[in-house]
mmCIF file with all atom_site columns, C-alpha atoms in Angstrom:
data_model
loop_
_atom_site.group_PDB
_atom_site.id
_atom_site.type_symbol
_atom_site.label_atom_id
_atom_site.label_alt_id
_atom_site.label_comp_id
_atom_site.label_asym_id
_atom_site.label_entity_id
_atom_site.label_seq_id
_atom_site.pdbx_PDB_ins_code
_atom_site.Cartn_x
_atom_site.Cartn_y
_atom_site.Cartn_z
_atom_site.occupancy
_atom_site.B_iso_or_equiv
_atom_site.pdbx_formal_charge
_atom_site.auth_seq_id
_atom_site.auth_comp_id
_atom_site.auth_asym_id
_atom_site.auth_atom_id
_atom_site.pdbx_PDB_model_num
ATOM 1   C CA . MET A 1 1   ? -110.106 204.155 -69.397 1.00 43.00 ? 254 MET A CA 1
ATOM 2   C CA . SER A 1 2   ? -107.479 203.815 -72.100 1.00 38.00 ? 255 SER A CA 1
ATOM 3   C CA . SER A 1 3   ? -104.167 202.028 -71.850 1.00 38.00 ? 256 SER A CA 1
ATOM 4   C CA . LEU A 1 4   ? -100.881 202.407 -73.666 1.00 35.00 ? 257 LEU A CA 1
ATOM 5   C CA . ARG A 1 5   ? -101.996 199.608 -76.004 1.00 43.00 ? 258 ARG A CA 1
ATOM 6   C CA . ASP A 1 6   ? -104.868 201.855 -77.175 1.00 40.00 ? 259 ASP A CA 1
ATOM 7   C CA . ILE A 1 7   ? -102.397 204.311 -78.654 1.00 37.00 ? 260 ILE A CA 1
ATOM 8   C CA . PRO A 1 8   ? -101.686 203.024 -82.200 1.00 42.00 ? 261 PRO A CA 1
ATOM 9   C CA . GLU A 1 9   ? -98.007  204.054 -82.216 1.00 43.00 ? 262 GLU A CA 1
ATOM 10  C CA . LEU A 1 10  ? -97.343  202.073 -79.030 1.00 39.00 ? 263 LEU A CA 1
ATOM 11  C CA . SER A 1 11  ? -99.339  198.956 -79.886 1.00 42.00 ? 264 SER A CA 1
ATOM 12  C CA . ARG A 1 12  ? -97.133  197.970 -82.826 1.00 44.00 ? 265 ARG A CA 1
ATOM 13  C CA . SER A 1 13  ? -93.702  196.422 -82.595 1.00 44.00 ? 266 SER A CA 1
ATOM 14  C CA . PRO A 1 14  ? -90.918  198.701 -83.748 1.00 45.00 ? 267 PRO A CA 1
ATOM 15  C CA . PRO A 1 15  ? -89.774  197.952 -87.302 1.00 45.00 ? 268 PRO A CA 1
ATOM 16  C CA . SER A 1 16  ? -86.452  196.531 -86.090 1.00 45.00 ? 269 SER A CA 1
ATOM 17  C CA . VAL A 1 17  ? -88.023  193.761 -83.956 1.00 46.00 ? 270 VAL A CA 1
ATOM 18  C CA . GLY A 1 18  ? -87.197  190.372 -85.401 1.00 48.00 ? 271 GLY A CA 1
ATOM 19  C CA . ARG A 1 19  ? -84.659  191.750 -87.881 1.00 44.00 ? 272 ARG A CA 1
ATOM 20  C CA . PRO A 1 20  ? -80.941  191.984 -87.109 1.00 45.00 ? 273 PRO A CA 1
ATOM 21  C CA . ARG A 1 21  ? -79.517  195.486 -87.133 1.00 44.00 ? 274 ARG A CA 1
ATOM 22  C CA . GLN A 1 22  ? -76.216  196.300 -88.734 1.00 44.00 ? 275 GLN A CA 1
ATOM 23  C CA . LEU A 1 23  ? -74.061  197.689 -85.937 1.00 42.00 ? 276 LEU A CA 1
ATOM 24  C CA . LEU A 1 24  ? -70.808  198.294 -87.774 1.00 41.00 ? 277 LEU A CA 1
ATOM 25  C CA . GLN A 1 25  ? -70.827  201.199 -90.189 1.00 45.00 ? 278 GLN A CA 1
ATOM 26  C CA . SER A 1 26  ? -67.183  200.850 -91.237 1.00 44.00 ? 279 SER A CA 1
ATOM 27  C CA . ARG A 1 27  ? -65.022  198.160 -92.780 1.00 47.00 ? 280 ARG A CA 1
ATOM 28  C CA . GLU A 1 28  ? -63.513  197.217 -89.428 1.00 49.00 ? 281 GLU A CA 1
ATOM 29  C CA . SER A 1 29  ? -64.566  193.855 -88.037 1.00 49.00 ? 282 SER A CA 1
ATOM 30  C CA . ALA A 1 30  ? -65.954  193.533 -84.531 1.00 50.00 ? 283 ALA A CA 1
ATOM 31  C CA . SER A 1 31  ? -62.742  191.851 -83.360 1.00 51.00 ? 284 SER A CA 1
ATOM 32  C CA . GLU A 1 32  ? -60.615  194.678 -84.788 1.00 52.00 ? 285 GLU A CA 1
ATOM 33  C CA . MET A 1 33  ? -62.744  197.272 -83.009 1.00 49.00 ? 286 MET A CA 1
ATOM 34  C CA . ALA A 1 34  ? -62.675  195.349 -79.707 1.00 52.00 ? 287 ALA A CA 1
ATOM 35  C CA . ALA A 1 35  ? -58.913  194.691 -79.718 1.00 55.00 ? 288 ALA A CA 1
ATOM 36  C CA . PRO A 1 36  ? -57.945  197.881 -77.783 1.00 57.00 ? 289 PRO A CA 1
ATOM 37  C CA . LEU A 1 37  ? -60.597  197.066 -75.159 1.00 56.00 ? 290 LEU A CA 1
ATOM 38  C CA . ALA A 1 38  ? -59.640  193.411 -74.682 1.00 57.00 ? 291 ALA A CA 1
ATOM 39  C CA . ALA A 1 39  ? -57.059  194.234 -71.985 1.00 59.00 ? 292 ALA A CA 1
ATOM 40  C CA . ASN A 1 40  ? -59.761  195.928 -69.907 1.00 72.00 ? 293 ASN A CA 1
ATOM 41  C CA . VAL A 1 41  ? -62.063  192.903 -69.562 1.00 77.00 ? 294 VAL A CA 1
ATOM 42  C CA . SER A 1 42  ? -62.048  191.486 -66.037 1.00 82.00 ? 295 SER A CA 1
ATOM 43  C CA . PRO A 1 43  ? -63.992  189.265 -63.632 1.00 86.00 ? 296 PRO A CA 1
ATOM 44  C CA . LEU A 1 44  ? -66.089  191.133 -61.055 1.00 93.00 ? 297 LEU A CA 1
ATOM 45  C CA . ARG A 1 45  ? -65.865  190.976 -57.264 1.00 94.00 ? 298 ARG A CA 1
ATOM 46  C CA . CYS A 1 46  ? -68.428  192.761 -55.052 1.00 96.00 ? 299 CYS A CA 1
ATOM 47  C CA . VAL A 1 47  ? -68.180  194.165 -51.532 1.00 97.00 ? 300 VAL A CA 1
ATOM 48  C CA . ALA A 1 48  ? -71.280  195.506 -49.758 1.00 97.00 ? 301 ALA A CA 1
ATOM 49  C CA . VAL A 1 49  ? -70.839  198.115 -47.032 1.00 98.00 ? 302 VAL A CA 1
ATOM 50  C CA . ARG A 1 50  ? -73.329  199.971 -44.825 1.00 98.00 ? 303 ARG A CA 1
ATOM 51  C CA . PHE A 1 51  ? -72.434  203.321 -43.315 1.00 98.00 ? 304 PHE A CA 1
ATOM 52  C CA . ARG A 1 52  ? -74.246  204.477 -40.169 1.00 98.00 ? 305 ARG A CA 1
ATOM 53  C CA . PRO A 1 53  ? -75.534  207.870 -39.015 1.00 98.00 ? 306 PRO A CA 1
ATOM 54  C CA . GLY A 1 54  ? -72.775  210.469 -38.650 1.00 98.00 ? 307 GLY A CA 1
ATOM 55  C CA . GLU A 1 55  ? -70.150  208.522 -40.587 1.00 98.00 ? 308 GLU A CA 1
ATOM 56  C CA . GLU A 1 56  ? -68.260  210.295 -43.367 1.00 98.00 ? 309 GLU A CA 1
ATOM 57  C CA . LEU A 1 57  ? -68.843  208.449 -46.642 1.00 98.00 ? 310 LEU A CA 1
ATOM 58  C CA . VAL A 1 58  ? -65.753  209.356 -48.706 1.00 97.00 ? 311 VAL A CA 1
ATOM 59  C CA . ALA A 1 59  ? -63.341  208.430 -45.898 1.00 96.00 ? 312 ALA A CA 1
ATOM 60  C CA . GLY A 1 60  ? -65.384  205.298 -45.182 1.00 97.00 ? 313 GLY A CA 1
ATOM 61  C CA . LEU A 1 61  ? -65.135  204.189 -48.797 1.00 97.00 ? 314 LEU A CA 1
ATOM 62  C CA . ALA A 1 62  ? -61.349  204.620 -48.668 1.00 96.00 ? 315 ALA A CA 1
ATOM 63  C CA . GLN A 1 63  ? -61.245  202.502 -45.495 1.00 96.00 ? 316 GLN A CA 1
ATOM 64  C CA . ALA A 1 64  ? -63.352  199.791 -47.168 1.00 97.00 ? 317 ALA A CA 1
ATOM 65  C CA . VAL A 1 65  ? -61.034  199.756 -50.198 1.00 96.00 ? 318 VAL A CA 1
ATOM 66  C CA . THR A 1 66  ? -58.011  199.311 -47.911 1.00 96.00 ? 319 THR A CA 1
ATOM 67  C CA . ALA A 1 67  ? -59.677  196.761 -45.607 1.00 96.00 ? 320 ALA A CA 1
ATOM 68  C CA . HIS A 1 68  ? -60.712  194.539 -48.516 1.00 96.00 ? 321 HIS A CA 1
ATOM 69  C CA . GLY A 1 69  ? -57.474  195.011 -50.486 1.00 95.00 ? 322 GLY A CA 1
ATOM 70  C CA . LEU A 1 70  ? -59.275  196.344 -53.545 1.00 96.00 ? 323 LEU A CA 1
ATOM 71  C CA . ILE A 1 71  ? -57.035  197.387 -56.429 1.00 94.00 ? 324 ILE A CA 1
ATOM 72  C CA . ALA A 1 72  ? -59.533  198.387 -59.167 1.00 95.00 ? 325 ALA A CA 1
ATOM 73  C CA . PRO A 1 73  ? -62.678  199.388 -57.246 1.00 97.00 ? 326 PRO A CA 1
ATOM 74  C CA . PHE A 1 74  ? -65.690  201.407 -58.334 1.00 97.00 ? 327 PHE A CA 1
ATOM 75  C CA . VAL A 1 75  ? -69.087  202.279 -56.857 1.00 98.00 ? 328 VAL A CA 1
ATOM 76  C CA . MET A 1 76  ? -71.804  200.081 -58.329 1.00 97.00 ? 329 MET A CA 1
ATOM 77  C CA . THR A 1 77  ? -74.735  201.487 -56.368 1.00 97.00 ? 330 THR A CA 1
ATOM 78  C CA . CYS A 1 78  ? -75.555  203.546 -53.306 1.00 98.00 ? 331 CYS A CA 1
ATOM 79  C CA . VAL A 1 79  ? -78.790  204.440 -51.561 1.00 97.00 ? 332 VAL A CA 1
ATOM 80  C CA . GLY A 1 80  ? -79.159  206.397 -48.370 1.00 98.00 ? 333 GLY A CA 1
ATOM 81  C CA . SER A 1 81  ? -79.397  209.864 -46.935 1.00 98.00 ? 334 SER A CA 1
ATOM 82  C CA . ALA A 1 82  ? -77.136  212.720 -45.880 1.00 98.00 ? 335 ALA A CA 1
ATOM 83  C CA . THR A 1 83  ? -77.134  215.728 -43.545 1.00 98.00 ? 336 THR A CA 1
ATOM 84  C CA . HIS A 1 84  ? -73.971  217.458 -44.761 1.00 98.00 ? 337 HIS A CA 1
ATOM 85  C CA . VAL A 1 85  ? -72.583  217.420 -48.306 1.00 98.00 ? 338 VAL A CA 1
ATOM 86  C CA . ILE A 1 86  ? -69.616  219.197 -49.842 1.00 97.00 ? 339 ILE A CA 1
ATOM 87  C CA . MET A 1 87  ? -69.428  218.962 -53.613 1.00 95.00 ? 340 MET A CA 1
ATOM 88  C CA . ARG A 1 88  ? -67.643  220.642 -56.440 1.00 92.00 ? 341 ARG A CA 1
ATOM 89  C CA . LEU A 1 89  ? -69.834  221.816 -59.298 1.00 89.00 ? 342 LEU A CA 1
ATOM 90  C CA . ALA A 1 90  ? -69.036  221.444 -62.995 1.00 84.00 ? 343 ALA A CA 1
ATOM 91  C CA . ASN A 1 91  ? -67.110  223.907 -65.182 1.00 76.00 ? 344 ASN A CA 1
ATOM 92  C CA . ALA A 1 92  ? -63.537  223.580 -63.946 1.00 66.00 ? 345 ALA A CA 1
ATOM 93  C CA . THR A 1 93  ? -60.556  223.764 -66.227 1.00 66.00 ? 346 THR A CA 1
ATOM 94  C CA . ALA A 1 94  ? -56.900  223.289 -65.410 1.00 62.00 ? 347 ALA A CA 1
ATOM 95  C CA . GLU A 1 95  ? -56.636  227.086 -65.073 1.00 70.00 ? 348 GLU A CA 1
ATOM 96  C CA . THR A 1 96  ? -59.835  227.821 -63.101 1.00 70.00 ? 349 THR A CA 1
ATOM 97  C CA . ALA A 1 97  ? -61.197  226.192 -59.997 1.00 71.00 ? 350 ALA A CA 1
ATOM 98  C CA . ASN A 1 98  ? -64.709  224.838 -59.615 1.00 76.00 ? 351 ASN A CA 1
ATOM 99  C CA . GLU A 1 99  ? -67.338  226.336 -57.395 1.00 86.00 ? 352 GLU A CA 1
ATOM 100 C CA . VAL A 1 100 ? -67.574  224.336 -54.164 1.00 90.00 ? 353 VAL A CA 1
ATOM 101 C CA . VAL A 1 101 ? -70.881  224.192 -52.291 1.00 93.00 ? 354 VAL A CA 1
ATOM 102 C CA . GLU A 1 102 ? -71.425  223.110 -48.692 1.00 97.00 ? 355 GLU A CA 1
ATOM 103 C CA . LEU A 1 103 ? -74.977  221.986 -47.914 1.00 97.00 ? 356 LEU A CA 1
ATOM 104 C CA . ASN A 1 104 ? -76.388  221.387 -44.436 1.00 98.00 ? 357 ASN A CA 1
ATOM 105 C CA . GLU A 1 105 ? -79.847  219.849 -44.675 1.00 97.00 ? 358 GLU A CA 1
ATOM 106 C CA . LYS A 1 106 ? -81.365  216.407 -45.146 1.00 98.00 ? 359 LYS A CA 1
ATOM 107 C CA . PHE A 1 107 ? -80.955  214.827 -48.581 1.00 98.00 ? 360 PHE A CA 1
ATOM 108 C CA . GLU A 1 108 ? -81.717  211.527 -50.245 1.00 98.00 ? 361 GLU A CA 1
ATOM 109 C CA . ILE A 1 109 ? -78.780  210.018 -52.113 1.00 98.00 ? 362 ILE A CA 1
ATOM 110 C CA . VAL A 1 110 ? -80.238  209.506 -55.578 1.00 97.00 ? 363 VAL A CA 1
ATOM 111 C CA . SER A 1 111 ? -77.047  208.313 -57.247 1.00 97.00 ? 364 SER A CA 1
ATOM 112 C CA . LEU A 1 112 ? -73.373  207.817 -56.492 1.00 98.00 ? 365 LEU A CA 1
ATOM 113 C CA . VAL A 1 113 ? -70.936  206.654 -59.165 1.00 98.00 ? 366 VAL A CA 1
ATOM 114 C CA . GLY A 1 114 ? -67.215  206.715 -59.647 1.00 98.00 ? 367 GLY A CA 1
ATOM 115 C CA . THR A 1 115 ? -63.857  205.070 -59.249 1.00 97.00 ? 368 THR A CA 1
ATOM 116 C CA . LEU A 1 116 ? -62.014  204.562 -55.980 1.00 97.00 ? 369 LEU A CA 1
ATOM 117 C CA . LEU A 1 117 ? -58.352  204.222 -55.091 1.00 92.00 ? 370 LEU A CA 1
ATOM 118 C CA . ALA A 1 118 ? -56.659  203.017 -51.942 1.00 84.00 ? 371 ALA A CA 1
ATOM 119 C CA . PRO A 1 119 ? -55.086  205.868 -49.942 1.00 83.00 ? 372 PRO A CA 1
ATOM 120 C CA . PRO A 1 120 ? -53.104  207.955 -50.662 1.00 87.00 ? 373 PRO A CA 1
ATOM 121 C CA . GLY A 1 121 ? -54.968  207.865 -53.994 1.00 89.00 ? 374 GLY A CA 1
ATOM 122 C CA . ARG A 1 122 ? -58.096  209.975 -54.311 1.00 90.00 ? 375 ARG A CA 1
ATOM 123 C CA . PRO A 1 123 ? -61.497  208.779 -55.502 1.00 95.00 ? 376 PRO A CA 1
ATOM 124 C CA . HIS A 1 124 ? -63.381  210.301 -58.416 1.00 95.00 ? 377 HIS A CA 1
ATOM 125 C CA . LEU A 1 125 ? -67.011  210.299 -57.254 1.00 97.00 ? 378 LEU A CA 1
ATOM 126 C CA . HIS A 1 126 ? -70.070  212.026 -58.678 1.00 97.00 ? 379 HIS A CA 1
ATOM 127 C CA . ILE A 1 127 ? -73.241  212.288 -56.628 1.00 98.00 ? 380 ILE A CA 1
ATOM 128 C CA . SER A 1 128 ? -76.843  213.311 -57.165 1.00 98.00 ? 381 SER A CA 1
ATOM 129 C CA . ILE A 1 129 ? -78.853  214.275 -54.079 1.00 98.00 ? 382 ILE A CA 1
ATOM 130 C CA . ALA A 1 130 ? -82.497  215.286 -53.699 1.00 98.00 ? 383 ALA A CA 1
ATOM 131 C CA . ASP A 1 131 ? -83.837  217.750 -51.128 1.00 97.00 ? 384 ASP A CA 1
ATOM 132 C CA . LYS A 1 132 ? -87.189  217.524 -49.291 1.00 97.00 ? 385 LYS A CA 1
ATOM 133 C CA . ASN A 1 133 ? -88.963  218.971 -52.338 1.00 97.00 ? 386 ASN A CA 1
ATOM 134 C CA . GLY A 1 134 ? -87.386  216.503 -54.771 1.00 97.00 ? 387 GLY A CA 1
ATOM 135 C CA . ARG A 1 135 ? -85.044  219.047 -56.336 1.00 97.00 ? 388 ARG A CA 1
ATOM 136 C CA . VAL A 1 136 ? -81.851  217.348 -57.461 1.00 97.00 ? 389 VAL A CA 1
ATOM 137 C CA . LEU A 1 137 ? -78.321  218.736 -57.353 1.00 96.00 ? 390 LEU A CA 1
ATOM 138 C CA . GLY A 1 138 ? -75.224  216.919 -58.459 1.00 96.00 ? 391 GLY A CA 1
ATOM 139 C CA . GLY A 1 139 ? -71.506  217.296 -58.612 1.00 95.00 ? 392 GLY A CA 1
ATOM 140 C CA . HIS A 1 140 ? -68.116  215.919 -57.636 1.00 94.00 ? 393 HIS A CA 1
ATOM 141 C CA . LEU A 1 141 ? -68.420  214.535 -54.089 1.00 97.00 ? 394 LEU A CA 1
ATOM 142 C CA . MET A 1 142 ? -65.814  215.773 -51.639 1.00 96.00 ? 395 MET A CA 1
ATOM 143 C CA . LYS A 1 143 ? -67.457  214.971 -48.287 1.00 98.00 ? 396 LYS A CA 1
ATOM 144 C CA . LEU A 1 144 ? -70.772  213.541 -47.034 1.00 98.00 ? 397 LEU A CA 1
ATOM 145 C CA . LEU A 1 145 ? -72.085  212.863 -43.542 1.00 98.00 ? 398 LEU A CA 1
ATOM 146 C CA . VAL A 1 146 ? -74.633  210.042 -43.401 1.00 98.00 ? 399 VAL A CA 1
ATOM 147 C CA . TYR A 1 147 ? -78.076  210.840 -41.984 1.00 98.00 ? 400 TYR A CA 1
ATOM 148 C CA . THR A 1 148 ? -79.787  207.446 -41.530 1.00 98.00 ? 401 THR A CA 1
ATOM 149 C CA . THR A 1 149 ? -77.823  205.033 -43.712 1.00 98.00 ? 402 THR A CA 1
ATOM 150 C CA . ALA A 1 150 ? -75.699  204.738 -46.816 1.00 98.00 ? 403 ALA A CA 1
ATOM 151 C CA . GLU A 1 151 ? -75.773  201.287 -48.385 1.00 98.00 ? 404 GLU A CA 1
ATOM 152 C CA . VAL A 1 152 ? -72.998  200.932 -50.934 1.00 98.00 ? 405 VAL A CA 1
ATOM 153 C CA . VAL A 1 153 ? -71.999  198.084 -53.216 1.00 98.00 ? 406 VAL A CA 1
ATOM 154 C CA . ILE A 1 154 ? -68.412  198.382 -54.372 1.00 98.00 ? 407 ILE A CA 1
ATOM 155 C CA . GLY A 1 155 ? -67.355  196.421 -57.422 1.00 97.00 ? 408 GLY A CA 1
ATOM 156 C CA . GLU A 1 156 ? -63.810  195.457 -58.241 1.00 96.00 ? 409 GLU A CA 1
ATOM 157 C CA . CYS A 1 157 ? -62.373  194.519 -61.614 1.00 93.00 ? 410 CYS A CA 1
ATOM 158 C CA . SER A 1 158 ? -60.233  191.726 -60.198 1.00 89.00 ? 411 SER A CA 1
ATOM 159 C CA . GLY A 1 159 ? -57.974  191.435 -63.262 1.00 90.00 ? 412 GLY A CA 1
ATOM 160 C CA . LEU A 1 160 ? -57.142  195.145 -63.434 1.00 92.00 ? 413 LEU A CA 1
ATOM 161 C CA . LYS A 1 161 ? -55.478  197.863 -61.388 1.00 92.00 ? 414 LYS A CA 1
ATOM 162 C CA . PHE A 1 162 ? -56.453  201.527 -61.226 1.00 94.00 ? 415 PHE A CA 1
ATOM 163 C CA . SER A 1 163 ? -54.195  204.519 -60.740 1.00 94.00 ? 416 SER A CA 1
ATOM 164 C CA . ARG A 1 164 ? -54.305  208.209 -61.606 1.00 94.00 ? 417 ARG A CA 1
ATOM 165 C CA . GLU A 1 165 ? -51.806  209.880 -63.892 1.00 94.00 ? 418 GLU A CA 1
ATOM 166 C CA . PHE A 1 166 ? -51.592  213.472 -64.984 1.00 93.00 ? 419 PHE A CA 1
ATOM 167 C CA . ASP A 1 167 ? -53.136  213.969 -68.429 1.00 92.00 ? 420 ASP A CA 1
ATOM 168 C CA . GLU A 1 168 ? -51.648  216.864 -70.400 1.00 92.00 ? 421 GLU A CA 1
ATOM 169 C CA . ALA A 1 169 ? -54.788  217.090 -72.565 1.00 90.00 ? 422 ALA A CA 1
ATOM 170 C CA . THR A 1 170 ? -57.148  217.731 -69.614 1.00 85.00 ? 423 THR A CA 1
ATOM 171 C CA . GLY A 1 171 ? -54.773  219.207 -67.053 1.00 85.00 ? 424 GLY A CA 1
ATOM 172 C CA . PHE A 1 172 ? -56.017  216.761 -64.410 1.00 84.00 ? 425 PHE A CA 1
ATOM 173 C CA . PRO A 1 173 ? -54.950  213.410 -62.964 1.00 90.00 ? 426 PRO A CA 1
ATOM 174 C CA . GLU A 1 174 ? -57.081  210.905 -64.900 1.00 92.00 ? 427 GLU A CA 1
ATOM 175 C CA . LEU A 1 175 ? -57.858  207.223 -64.486 1.00 93.00 ? 428 LEU A CA 1
ATOM 176 C CA . CYS A 1 176 ? -55.221  204.836 -65.790 1.00 93.00 ? 429 CYS A CA 1
ATOM 177 C CA . VAL A 1 177 ? -56.336  201.201 -66.218 1.00 92.00 ? 430 VAL A CA 1
ATOM 178 C CA . LYS A 1 178 ? -53.778  198.405 -66.513 1.00 92.00 ? 431 LYS A CA 1
ATOM 179 C CA . PRO A 1 179 ? -53.880  194.625 -66.305 1.00 91.00 ? 432 PRO A CA 1
ATOM 180 C CA . ARG A 1 180 ? -52.527  193.169 -63.053 1.00 89.00 ? 433 ARG A CA 1
#
């Protein structure tokens, strides 16, 4: 039986191992390139929440944000299952609406990412779900009913605040990040 080490291309170290790589291709220094991002660096706070069978996830996340007084929250991770999912599929523009699908079967939550806002703000969540055959579908999460559990870790950038402001370039309310 062969192993990956038996394949010559995989048994050698890549040529870059042990040698520093040049990351900057321009004349800008690392500090000059990082300057616009410096205001967005923040300590992290975590809140873990478990949702039970029949609970609605999007509303539950909004309640958790309010209950814990989170000002710049985002979903770090989520595992669980669902019985009812409403999501918006990709391809929307400011002039045309997205296709919305409503699914009523059992799914595994493969991934959930996005930013949250305290009500009346609206979250921006993207989800990937897998059906009983392992087929994956993803989109913008609008509603989800929990099947057995949904275990979510919410992170908060404790030095920042999130809001949404209309962006003329996209035609949508987009995330606005500011220091507190």
